Amino acid sequence: MESELNEFFRLEQIFNRTLLATPSVQLWSVYLDYIRRRNPLTTDASGEARKTISSAYDMAIQHVGMDKDSGNIWTDYIEFIRSGPGIVGGSGWQDQQKMDLLRKAYQRAIGVPTQAVNTLWKEYDQFEMNLNKLTGRKFLQEHSPSYMTARSSYTELQNITRDLIRTSLPPLPPVPGSEGDVEYSAQADIWKRWIAWEKEDPLVLKEEDPAAYKSRVVYFYKQALMALAFLPEMWFDAAEFCFLNDMEDAGTDFLKKGIDANPESCLLTFKRADRLEVTSDSEQDSAKRAAKVREPYDKLLDALYELINKARTQETQDVERIEAYFASQNVETQPQNDDEDHPEAKEREAAKTAQIDAVRKTHSVQINVISKTVSFAWISLMRSMRRIQGKGKPGEMAGSRQIFAEARKRGRITSDVYIASALMEYHCYKDPAATKIFERGAKLFPEDEHFALEYLRHLLDINDTINARAVFETTVRKLTSNPENVHKAKPIFSFLHEYESRYGDLTQVINLETRMRELYPEDPALEQFANRYSNSNFDPTSVQLILSPSQTKQKTHIPGTSAESHGSPMARYMDTTLNSPKRSYPTDEYDEDLGRPRKFVRAESPMKGAQARRLDQPKRVQQLNGQSASYRPQGSPAPLPREVVNLLSILPSAAAYNITRLSPEKMIDLLRHVEIPSDISQIQIPQTAHGPGGGQNPYSGAYR
């Protein structure tokens, strides 16, 4: 807009403010157009305009030349060099200078994965081969790997960023479950995949040119943060990469800018404070060091308290808006309907109350979350000051106690601050002030089950069981007096039950269990009893010991599923046989017992019946015996008898037999050596087949 209005001064102010801070290819393209417009080459007798434009291109390539969308800048830059004085291939100094500049520009451009890399490579090939074929092949051979890597990398980048929306206007991240949360997460995932791809070093720069590798990764972090400026974890990752790669200044810059964009982010503030605490350890004056470390904490706390004030103000405005709406409704109704006892008036009043309660409940949840965040910010600051200045003394000497006093004075804190301060006094200094802090907190948070639980743990740690039981009784009495808070007392009961089971009297344990059964009848008694004797790693009351090998017998068949029947060879065989469509016996009842599906109806086979088998028998014999005896290798066994072949043709295939006890090789060998009579009269009846008197057995006929 400023360019179209010829407001060059304002345009330059925009460039000065944003150009170096915003690595945008579009912004740099606008800047290059402005420079070429302000420095025309047609009237450039002194060459100053060309020099200015050349410097602008060098700056643009330095800042955005590694971008995959910077192909147009590279192409324009090479065309700008071509348009300069001198002839490519000439012998003058300007000719040689132009040739060197073009070669250097081409060699840099073909190593960057851009949309113009293929075109630039073809132009470079023609450029070198037109100058000198011998040296041209040498240059092309040296830079061909770089070009091939850039070309394949650009293809990969296009696949990764296919659905990416590159923008410099970052939106606020939607709350999970709100409109646009899926789209925002998808964009963030694409940026993360792109950065992960850069970190994998596909351009092979980490070993050859570490500075270029780091610059690329940092550049694309900046690109991502233009679109995800309100995503603190992205700022954190960028700073962490810099700190791990000896780029302290760049990492600090990421943290500062991230905090400016997200002043309420605990993640970035804690990281910034940690870096200040580590890097300022050489500072001898603890007060100066503490002041440096505290600076980001103060900004965070100010931002969080401001959010609480805004939430309170918004709550008041929402309530006033609801009241004004219902007041206007009352004015529009008839005077007789405004009587307090009128049904419509009662309905409107109930609706107004319900809406106001819902608004206040919503804002209360939001304010509670902010208050929790404020509390943990104070806790982190308190721990940091203890490491730097010790516990100190409020009003006299700075330290952790001074921070605790400030937190209580400023307000909006939860019981977590009291717990952290008390435990710090106990674990770091063994100071009796810990118990006093817990006592003070118990009065301020009488129905906070989390605080009561930590208070109990502390009293038992210092072996003050009398006061521990007193605190327990006081707390659970307050909580159980209100049916809505009965569930809050459950973890307190469980904690003391565990302690009494290990170190108390059995009578106390039984009394506790009785009270727990009355308050929580849905809890099984077995689980409650087992908790006496178990811990998080082992429960001796539920373990099943092996008393006999019969308990570990392997399953042979599991009815119901064919997948489970593959546990053993016998099971696999049974499963195959019983479900085979070739069964000739009825198994409907057996199938029902197994829980398997019944046989389905199949079409009649064209090879079913004796006649079909006789027609198919020559083919089967040919398959088993070979096409002819002449094809049989020397020393191979003789073909099987026809009757055996007929029998084998009726039987199912060998693949149907999965039982390990059946060896097909041994069975074939047995049948091959069986002597089969040619006539039934040659069959010899065993002596056992005759009766006791030597006569013929009455069943012999049936046997035959």
XYZ file of C-alpha atoms in Angstrom:
704
model
C 0.000 0.000 0.000
C 2.748 2.466 0.928
C 4.548 1.579 -2.297
C 1.457 2.237 -4.414
C 1.017 5.601 -2.684
C 4.715 6.429 -3.223
C 5.197 6.827 0.516
C 8.830 5.757 0.354
C 9.765 7.102 3.767
C 7.039 5.082 5.484
C 7.949 2.080 3.372
C 11.554 2.283 4.511
C 10.416 2.506 8.127
C 8.465 -0.718 7.685
C 11.520 -2.416 6.168
C 13.780 -1.185 8.959
C 11.426 -2.510 11.605
C 10.528 -5.894 10.100
C 12.956 -7.003 7.414
C 15.672 -8.540 9.602
C 13.209 -9.763 12.241
C 10.832 -11.500 9.828
C 12.436 -14.079 7.505
C 9.644 -13.942 4.952
C 10.347 -14.677 1.287
C 7.437 -12.458 0.237
C 8.645 -9.551 2.353
C 12.158 -9.803 0.928
C 10.734 -9.999 -2.612
C 8.867 -6.746 -1.976
C 12.080 -5.229 -0.633
C 14.053 -6.276 -3.731
C 11.380 -4.783 -5.985
C 11.611 -1.538 -4.021
C 15.426 -1.445 -4.291
C 15.378 -2.044 -8.036
C 12.709 0.618 -8.422
C 14.698 3.174 -6.444
C 17.950 2.325 -8.244
C 17.242 2.231 -11.998
C 19.980 0.627 -14.098
C 19.147 2.533 -17.275
C 20.706 5.719 -15.902
C 23.417 4.044 -13.855
C 26.516 5.599 -15.352
C 28.608 5.264 -12.193
C 27.583 1.697 -11.343
C 26.388 2.626 -7.849
C 22.859 1.450 -8.525
C 24.057 -1.992 -9.649
C 26.226 -2.260 -6.567
C 23.278 -1.379 -4.302
C 21.034 -3.934 -5.978
C 23.738 -6.590 -5.772
C 24.124 -5.961 -2.032
C 20.354 -6.249 -1.584
C 20.347 -9.615 -3.366
C 23.229 -10.828 -1.218
C 21.311 -9.885 1.927
C 18.136 -11.554 0.686
C 19.949 -14.781 -0.155
C 21.706 -14.731 3.188
C 18.425 -14.389 5.102
C 15.903 -16.363 3.022
C 17.960 -18.024 0.279
C 17.723 -21.449 1.971
C 13.911 -21.441 1.828
C 12.268 -23.957 -0.490
C 10.125 -21.133 -1.917
C 13.077 -18.865 -2.693
C 13.569 -20.170 -6.252
C 12.329 -16.915 -7.803
C 14.884 -14.882 -5.852
C 17.716 -17.146 -7.088
C 16.445 -16.961 -10.666
C 16.153 -13.157 -10.558
C 19.598 -12.895 -8.996
C 21.200 -14.929 -11.788
C 19.361 -12.906 -14.431
C 20.589 -9.730 -12.732
C 24.181 -10.961 -13.004
C 23.645 -11.907 -16.656
C 22.417 -8.392 -17.436
C 25.619 -6.859 -16.054
C 28.485 -5.527 -18.147
C 30.714 -8.076 -19.831
C 30.322 -11.048 -22.152
C 30.292 -14.605 -20.863
C 33.245 -16.342 -22.486
C 35.075 -13.135 -23.295
C 38.707 -12.480 -22.413
C 38.332 -9.093 -20.684
C 38.428 -8.622 -16.911
C 34.737 -7.741 -16.846
C 34.003 -10.870 -18.878
C 36.007 -13.047 -16.495
C 34.415 -11.380 -13.473
C 30.930 -11.947 -14.854
C 31.763 -15.593 -15.553
C 33.025 -16.112 -11.975
C 29.955 -14.460 -10.485
C 27.620 -16.564 -12.583
C 29.438 -19.808 -11.769
C 29.393 -19.043 -8.042
C 25.703 -18.134 -8.125
C 24.777 -21.278 -10.056
C 26.791 -23.528 -7.763
C 25.107 -22.061 -4.684
C 21.623 -22.194 -6.217
C 21.725 -25.835 -7.355
C 22.546 -26.961 -3.806
C 19.361 -25.470 -2.330
C 16.132 -27.511 -2.568
C 13.813 -25.039 -4.341
C 11.141 -25.222 -7.011
C 13.642 -23.855 -9.552
C 16.491 -26.295 -8.887
C 15.897 -28.374 -12.059
C 15.751 -25.297 -14.291
C 18.845 -23.811 -12.697
C 20.768 -27.067 -13.182
C 19.956 -27.148 -16.896
C 21.044 -23.548 -17.245
C 24.252 -24.267 -15.356
C 24.939 -27.279 -17.580
C 24.617 -25.135 -20.700
C 26.679 -22.389 -19.103
C 29.637 -24.672 -18.362
C 29.499 -26.684 -21.576
C 29.368 -23.548 -23.715
C 32.490 -22.184 -22.037
C 34.712 -25.258 -22.113
C 33.554 -28.856 -22.442
C 36.561 -30.301 -20.602
C 36.447 -28.046 -17.558
C 32.659 -27.970 -17.778
C 32.411 -31.741 -17.276
C 34.746 -31.426 -14.309
C 32.613 -28.730 -12.649
C 29.387 -30.559 -13.406
C 30.748 -33.826 -12.006
C 31.839 -32.098 -8.796
C 28.450 -30.444 -8.170
C 26.167 -33.148 -9.496
C 25.835 -34.874 -6.058
C 24.812 -31.568 -4.509
C 22.166 -31.044 -7.173
C 20.839 -34.604 -6.882
C 20.522 -34.243 -3.123
C 18.745 -30.904 -3.463
C 16.337 -32.283 -6.061
C 15.351 -35.320 -3.999
C 15.143 -33.175 -0.865
C 12.753 -30.769 -2.532
C 10.496 -33.690 -3.471
C 10.503 -34.882 0.140
C 9.752 -31.381 1.388
C 6.833 -31.059 -0.991
C 5.387 -34.298 0.389
C 5.858 -33.161 3.995
C 4.428 -29.668 3.466
C 1.645 -30.535 1.046
C -1.107 -29.339 3.418
C 0.925 -26.605 5.119
C -0.469 -23.071 5.269
C 2.478 -20.690 5.573
C 1.409 -17.488 7.269
C 2.958 -14.695 9.282
C -0.301 -13.911 11.088
C -0.373 -16.461 13.953
C -3.727 -17.449 15.464
C -4.283 -18.219 19.134
C -4.333 -22.003 19.679
C -7.915 -23.202 20.233
C -8.649 -25.017 23.471
C -8.839 -28.812 22.863
C -12.391 -29.657 21.922
C -13.085 -26.200 20.520
C -13.615 -25.067 16.959
C -10.425 -25.282 14.881
C -8.377 -27.364 17.338
C -7.892 -30.221 14.870
C -6.773 -27.915 12.071
C -4.379 -26.062 14.357
C -2.847 -29.299 15.631
C -2.457 -30.548 12.068
C -0.539 -27.406 11.069
C 1.675 -27.672 14.150
C 2.422 -31.323 13.335
C 3.471 -30.427 9.788
C 5.886 -27.781 11.066
C 7.312 -30.245 13.589
C 7.819 -32.871 10.875
C 9.549 -30.302 8.666
C 11.926 -29.284 11.463
C 12.564 -32.926 12.354
C 13.418 -33.526 8.695
C 15.910 -30.651 8.758
C 17.501 -32.017 11.945
C 18.037 -35.370 10.237
C 20.419 -33.505 7.894
C 19.244 -34.834 4.488
C 21.452 -32.252 2.746
C 24.552 -33.719 4.467
C 25.690 -30.433 5.983
C 26.387 -31.405 9.592
C 29.843 -32.808 8.822
C 30.841 -30.675 5.832
C 29.398 -27.319 6.902
C 28.106 -27.335 10.529
C 27.375 -23.613 10.467
C 25.096 -24.011 7.437
C 23.322 -26.941 9.110
C 22.619 -24.938 12.254
C 21.526 -21.928 10.218
C 19.001 -24.001 8.272
C 17.437 -25.500 11.416
C 17.251 -22.111 13.156
C 15.784 -20.533 10.030
C 12.959 -23.050 9.831
C 12.285 -22.695 13.541
C 11.764 -18.996 12.807
C 9.504 -19.874 9.901
C 7.398 -22.123 12.127
C 7.198 -19.516 14.862
C 5.745 -16.960 12.475
C 2.688 -19.222 12.262
C 2.879 -20.708 15.775
C 3.949 -17.689 17.799
C 1.467 -18.548 20.565
C 2.641 -22.139 20.990
C 5.217 -21.990 23.843
C 6.577 -25.482 23.266
C 7.829 -24.451 19.818
C 9.807 -21.554 21.315
C 11.161 -23.946 23.932
C 12.303 -26.480 21.315
C 14.014 -23.762 19.279
C 15.882 -22.428 22.320
C 16.851 -25.924 23.426
C 18.320 -26.692 19.993
C 20.426 -23.541 20.178
C 21.665 -24.275 23.701
C 22.647 -27.813 22.708
C 24.564 -26.541 19.672
C 26.588 -23.785 21.382
C 24.372 -20.935 20.188
C 23.701 -19.265 23.516
C 22.730 -15.877 22.076
C 20.280 -17.362 19.585
C 18.699 -19.512 22.305
C 18.340 -16.543 24.634
C 16.778 -14.535 21.817
C 14.221 -17.282 21.201
C 13.286 -17.321 24.896
C 12.970 -13.527 25.106
C 10.775 -13.313 22.020
C 8.753 -16.299 23.174
C 8.083 -14.655 26.536
C 7.115 -11.413 24.787
C 4.561 -13.340 22.729
C 3.447 -15.549 25.644
C 3.984 -13.599 28.881
C 1.737 -16.014 30.786
C 3.781 -19.117 29.792
C 5.344 -20.887 32.769
C 7.303 -23.139 30.408
C 9.291 -20.316 28.819
C 9.663 -18.352 32.050
C 11.033 -21.321 33.980
C 13.454 -22.121 31.158
C 14.635 -18.510 30.984
C 15.096 -18.328 34.762
C 17.050 -21.596 34.802
C 19.407 -20.325 32.103
C 19.949 -17.078 34.021
C 20.623 -18.988 37.223
C 23.157 -21.255 35.504
C 24.935 -18.576 33.483
C 25.124 -16.093 36.387
C 26.770 -18.471 38.858
C 30.001 -16.457 38.586
C 28.250 -13.418 40.066
C 29.567 -12.936 43.610
C 26.804 -10.629 44.778
C 23.816 -12.850 45.557
C 21.438 -9.888 45.492
C 22.381 -8.977 41.904
C 22.183 -12.580 40.835
C 18.774 -12.960 42.482
C 17.541 -9.801 40.752
C 18.505 -11.208 37.332
C 16.810 -14.520 37.981
C 13.704 -12.929 39.437
C 13.039 -10.624 36.497
C 11.237 -13.210 34.287
C 9.265 -14.469 37.304
C 7.960 -10.973 38.053
C 6.771 -10.603 34.444
C 5.033 -13.966 34.631
C 3.282 -13.194 37.916
C 2.152 -9.784 36.658
C 0.672 -11.396 33.538
C -1.131 -14.102 35.538
C -2.606 -11.683 38.070
C -3.766 -9.532 35.165
C -5.564 -12.560 33.720
C -7.357 -13.082 37.042
C -8.477 -9.449 37.055
C -9.717 -9.744 33.479
C -11.650 -12.899 34.341
C -13.275 -11.166 37.308
C -14.184 -8.158 35.179
C -15.615 -10.388 32.464
C -17.653 -12.278 35.045
C -19.171 -9.023 36.346
C -19.983 -7.869 32.820
C -21.626 -11.184 31.933
C -23.772 -11.112 35.064
C -24.819 -7.496 34.396
C -25.694 -8.398 30.821
C -27.947 -11.223 31.996
C -29.661 -9.026 34.571
C -30.203 -6.270 32.013
C -31.733 -8.743 29.570
C -34.232 -10.090 32.092
C -35.005 -6.571 33.308
C -35.934 -5.605 29.746
C -38.121 -8.707 29.518
C -39.954 -7.673 32.665
C -40.650 -4.197 31.242
C -42.142 -5.650 28.065
C -44.565 -7.918 29.952
C -47.905 -6.833 31.323
C -47.989 -5.334 34.821
C -50.163 -8.178 36.093
C -47.504 -10.668 35.042
C -44.835 -8.890 37.081
C -46.261 -9.967 40.380
C -43.737 -12.052 42.276
C -46.283 -14.822 42.791
C -47.142 -15.006 39.108
C -45.901 -18.274 37.440
C -44.226 -16.472 34.522
C -42.373 -14.142 36.895
C -41.158 -17.119 38.875
C -39.982 -18.860 35.709
C -38.057 -15.781 34.554
C -36.425 -15.409 37.956
C -35.436 -19.065 37.993
C -34.007 -18.811 34.463
C -32.038 -15.707 35.385
C -30.620 -17.359 38.494
C -29.649 -20.471 36.539
C -27.838 -18.464 33.861
C -25.986 -16.347 36.440
C -24.925 -19.463 38.358
C -23.667 -21.088 35.151
C -21.646 -17.985 34.230
C -20.118 -17.740 37.691
C -19.293 -21.435 37.724
C -17.539 -21.182 34.355
C -15.460 -18.195 35.437
C -14.738 -19.868 38.775
C -13.193 -22.855 37.025
C -11.050 -20.563 34.869
C -9.922 -18.469 37.852
C -9.070 -21.594 39.858
C -6.810 -22.812 37.064
C -5.054 -19.437 36.908
C -4.704 -19.389 40.709
C -3.107 -22.842 40.569
C -0.682 -21.570 37.931
C 0.116 -18.499 40.044
C 0.837 -20.734 43.037
C 3.311 -22.891 41.146
C 5.030 -19.786 39.777
C 5.539 -18.605 43.365
C 6.801 -22.072 44.339
C 9.351 -22.077 41.522
C 10.538 -18.578 42.472
C 10.760 -19.601 46.120
C 12.949 -22.594 45.282
C 15.176 -20.511 43.040
C 15.707 -17.850 45.716
C 16.505 -20.535 48.284
C 19.266 -21.867 46.029
C 20.687 -18.372 45.553
C 20.088 -16.662 48.916
C 19.028 -19.370 51.357
C 15.914 -19.173 53.526
C 16.517 -15.546 54.605
C 14.181 -13.638 56.889
C 11.088 -11.674 55.839
C 11.635 -7.930 55.933
C 15.342 -8.212 56.777
C 17.075 -10.688 54.480
C 15.864 -11.889 51.091
C 15.405 -15.597 50.491
C 12.718 -18.245 50.234
C 10.863 -16.989 53.295
C 10.640 -13.499 51.806
C 9.052 -14.951 48.645
C 6.573 -16.914 50.763
C 5.613 -13.726 52.591
C 5.134 -11.855 49.289
C 2.981 -14.643 47.897
C 0.664 -14.567 50.926
C 0.433 -10.794 50.762
C -0.406 -10.701 47.067
C -3.015 -13.445 47.454
C -4.795 -15.690 44.987
C -2.644 -18.671 46.008
C -3.673 -22.231 46.773
C -2.570 -24.606 49.511
C 0.287 -25.807 47.279
C 2.372 -22.769 48.288
C 1.999 -23.596 51.990
C 2.886 -27.235 51.359
C 5.989 -26.337 49.337
C 7.202 -23.791 51.893
C 6.658 -26.145 54.856
C 8.396 -29.092 53.186
C 11.280 -26.836 52.144
C 11.746 -25.767 55.765
C 11.697 -29.368 56.921
C 13.813 -31.094 54.279
C 16.378 -28.320 53.772
C 16.762 -26.961 57.294
C 14.886 -29.332 59.655
C 13.245 -26.195 60.989
C 10.190 -26.492 63.333
C 8.643 -23.682 61.272
C 7.467 -26.397 58.894
C 4.850 -27.607 61.365
C 3.721 -24.049 62.081
C 3.208 -23.419 58.361
C 1.113 -26.581 58.115
C -0.956 -25.493 61.113
C -1.562 -22.113 59.513
C -2.551 -23.738 56.236
C -4.959 -26.132 57.977
C -6.953 -23.122 59.204
C -6.982 -21.488 55.774
C -7.812 -24.667 53.793
C -9.933 -26.812 56.141
C -11.592 -28.776 53.300
C -8.545 -29.227 51.057
C -7.942 -32.983 51.002
C -4.616 -32.601 49.230
C -3.279 -30.293 51.932
C -4.593 -32.561 54.705
C -2.871 -35.551 53.138
C 0.479 -33.766 52.925
C 0.031 -32.518 56.501
C -0.555 -36.089 57.683
C 2.536 -37.322 55.861
C 4.639 -34.611 57.475
C 3.384 -35.371 60.976
C 4.092 -39.056 60.519
C 7.548 -38.254 59.096
C 8.412 -36.423 62.305
C 6.817 -39.278 64.322
C 4.036 -37.125 65.740
C 1.323 -39.788 65.538
C -0.923 -38.197 68.168
C -1.306 -34.957 66.245
C -1.544 -36.915 62.991
C -4.593 -38.826 64.248
C -6.068 -35.581 65.571
C -5.632 -33.878 62.191
C -7.154 -36.918 60.513
C -10.242 -36.863 62.701
C -10.713 -33.106 62.327
C -10.377 -33.220 58.558
C -12.581 -36.220 57.832
C -15.255 -34.931 60.193
C -15.471 -31.678 58.219
C -15.422 -33.435 54.881
C -17.948 -36.160 55.681
C -20.388 -33.721 57.259
C -21.190 -32.550 53.737
C -22.384 -35.373 51.433
C -20.851 -33.593 48.428
C -17.362 -33.776 49.986
C -17.441 -37.385 51.199
C -15.400 -38.531 48.194
C -12.628 -36.075 49.139
C -11.980 -37.962 52.384
C -11.349 -41.273 50.631
C -7.602 -40.778 49.907
C -7.104 -39.619 53.508
C -8.776 -42.772 54.835
C -6.698 -44.919 52.460
C -3.455 -43.264 53.552
C -4.096 -43.701 57.282
C -5.384 -47.244 56.720
C -2.093 -48.124 55.035
C -0.110 -46.556 57.888
C -2.147 -48.234 60.645
C -1.929 -51.596 58.854
C 1.858 -51.428 58.963
C 2.597 -49.687 62.211
C -0.646 -49.428 64.241
C -2.919 -51.717 66.261
C -5.281 -54.191 64.674
C -8.210 -52.696 66.560
C -7.552 -49.322 64.953
C -7.319 -50.948 61.537
C -10.635 -52.743 61.971
C -12.305 -49.564 63.211
C -11.032 -47.686 60.173
C -12.331 -50.372 57.838
C -15.731 -50.248 59.520
C -15.949 -46.501 58.974
C -14.780 -46.855 55.381
C -17.452 -49.502 54.680
C -20.111 -47.178 56.000
C -18.906 -44.225 53.910
C -17.957 -46.181 50.776
C -20.181 -49.272 50.601
C -19.369 -49.768 46.919
C -15.740 -50.723 47.693
C -15.295 -54.537 47.909
C -14.333 -55.852 51.339
C -11.777 -58.215 49.808
C -9.833 -55.350 48.248
C -9.959 -53.390 51.486
C -8.690 -56.361 53.478
C -5.946 -57.153 50.932
C -4.613 -53.600 51.180
C -3.401 -54.391 54.698
C -0.827 -56.867 53.454
C 0.127 -55.671 49.976
C 1.976 -52.811 48.365
C 2.165 -51.362 44.863
C 4.503 -54.158 43.725
C 2.987 -57.344 45.141
C -0.226 -58.674 46.629
C 0.299 -61.955 48.527
C -3.440 -62.445 49.033
C -4.204 -62.790 45.336
C -1.190 -64.744 44.075
C -1.871 -68.254 42.730
C 0.899 -70.658 43.663
C 1.649 -73.826 41.668
C 1.022 -76.845 43.871
C 0.965 -79.586 41.244
C 2.128 -80.076 37.646
C -1.515 -80.739 36.705
C -2.188 -77.038 37.179
C 0.117 -76.138 34.311
C -0.997 -78.793 31.813
C -0.944 -77.452 28.286
C -4.302 -76.972 26.622
C -5.012 -79.429 23.801
C -8.145 -77.792 22.464
C -9.999 -74.561 23.208
C -13.560 -74.681 21.904
C -15.145 -71.614 20.478
C -12.453 -70.078 18.269
C -10.414 -71.619 15.506
C -7.590 -69.148 16.194
C -7.164 -70.534 19.707
C -7.190 -74.141 18.458
C -3.716 -73.746 16.989
C -2.104 -74.148 20.422
C -0.982 -77.759 19.760
C -0.653 -80.149 16.782
C -3.574 -82.286 18.000
C -5.727 -79.178 18.381
C -4.850 -78.044 14.885
C -5.673 -81.502 13.519
C -9.010 -81.646 15.319
C -9.895 -78.176 14.138
C -9.077 -79.043 10.510
C -10.844 -82.392 10.562
C -14.028 -81.374 12.323
C -14.506 -78.302 10.160
C -13.606 -80.005 6.897
C -16.387 -79.979 4.287
C -15.283 -83.518 3.232
C -16.662 -85.150 6.392
C -19.117 -87.920 5.561
C -20.579 -88.349 9.058
C -23.167 -86.110 10.740
C -21.666 -83.764 13.304
C -24.423 -81.262 13.988
C -24.599 -82.089 17.672
C -20.820 -82.196 17.971
C -20.554 -78.782 16.330
C -22.988 -77.312 18.806
C -20.908 -78.620 21.692
C -17.810 -77.009 20.258
C -19.529 -73.696 19.671
C -18.409 -73.719 16.037
C -20.509 -72.731 13.035
C -22.285 -75.552 11.304
C -21.351 -76.794 7.844
C -22.489 -74.548 5.070
C -24.094 -75.917 1.932
C -21.707 -76.360 -0.965
C -22.422 -77.044 -4.589
C -22.169 -80.629 -5.747
C -18.678 -81.464 -6.948
C -18.477 -82.634 -10.554
C -15.963 -85.316 -9.445
C -18.244 -86.760 -6.743
C -19.142 -90.454 -6.976
C -17.468 -93.657 -8.070
C -17.941 -93.003 -11.774
C -16.187 -89.659 -11.515
C -13.328 -91.231 -9.598
C -12.934 -93.894 -12.291
C -12.821 -91.178 -14.949
C -10.303 -89.213 -12.943
C -8.221 -92.202 -11.899
C -5.820 -92.252 -14.919
C -4.980 -88.628 -14.291
C -4.260 -89.296 -10.610
C -2.150 -92.324 -11.486
C -0.218 -90.251 -13.974
C 0.391 -87.555 -11.346
C 1.597 -90.072 -8.748
C 3.661 -92.321 -11.003
C 5.010 -89.731 -13.420
C 4.139 -89.333 -17.064
C 6.035 -92.479 -18.129
C 8.564 -94.901 -16.815
C 11.221 -93.435 -19.063
C 11.169 -90.236 -17.037
C 11.782 -92.093 -13.772
C 15.354 -91.619 -12.534
C 17.587 -94.680 -12.362
C 17.264 -96.530 -9.055
C 13.944 -94.919 -8.147
C 11.245 -97.150 -6.546
C 8.644 -98.907 -8.663
C 5.234 -97.286 -9.139
C 2.512 -97.985 -6.582
C -0.126 -100.626 -7.293
C -3.343 -99.445 -8.876
C -5.459 -100.267 -5.826
C -3.177 -98.211 -3.586
C -3.348 -95.311 -5.986
C -7.164 -95.592 -5.997
C -7.179 -95.548 -2.193
C -4.917 -92.521 -2.062
C -7.108 -90.698 -4.556
C -10.090 -91.064 -2.218
C -8.242 -89.912 0.900
C -7.864 -86.190 1.673
C -4.602 -84.523 0.735
C -1.563 -84.781 2.974
C -1.925 -81.133 3.910
C -5.042 -82.030 5.909
C -3.001 -84.121 8.350
C -1.208 -81.955 10.865
C -0.751 -84.513 13.619
C 2.928 -85.041 14.390
C 2.594 -88.792 15.028
C 1.762 -89.472 11.390
C 4.788 -89.599 9.111
C 3.722 -89.544 5.452
C 7.102 -90.881 4.338
C 6.847 -93.939 6.586
C 3.211 -94.575 5.568
C 4.069 -94.493 1.865
C 7.000 -96.823 2.481
C 4.726 -99.230 4.370
C 2.117 -99.309 1.616
C 4.806 -99.736 -1.016
C 6.056 -103.007 0.576
C 2.619 -104.506 1.418
C 1.919 -107.654 -0.610
C -1.616 -107.384 -1.952
C -3.200 -110.627 -3.339
C -4.600 -110.503 -6.828
C -7.691 -112.564 -5.819
C -9.768 -112.683 -2.653
C -9.450 -116.446 -2.447
C -5.756 -116.037 -1.731
C -6.454 -114.186 1.525
C -5.467 -116.378 4.466
C -7.835 -116.251 7.426
C -5.954 -116.102 10.744
C -6.482 -119.005 13.164
C -8.050 -116.677 15.670
C -10.870 -116.099 13.219
C -12.235 -119.725 13.747
C -14.410 -120.862 16.573
C -13.298 -122.889 19.575
C -14.159 -126.171 17.902
C -12.073 -125.455 14.919
C -15.083 -124.476 12.845
C -15.395 -121.269 10.990
C -16.162 -118.125 12.911
C -19.796 -117.071 12.329
C -18.577 -113.523 11.727
C -16.082 -114.519 9.011
C -18.530 -113.791 6.238
C -19.148 -110.368 7.518
C -15.428 -109.924 7.932
C -14.879 -110.798 4.290
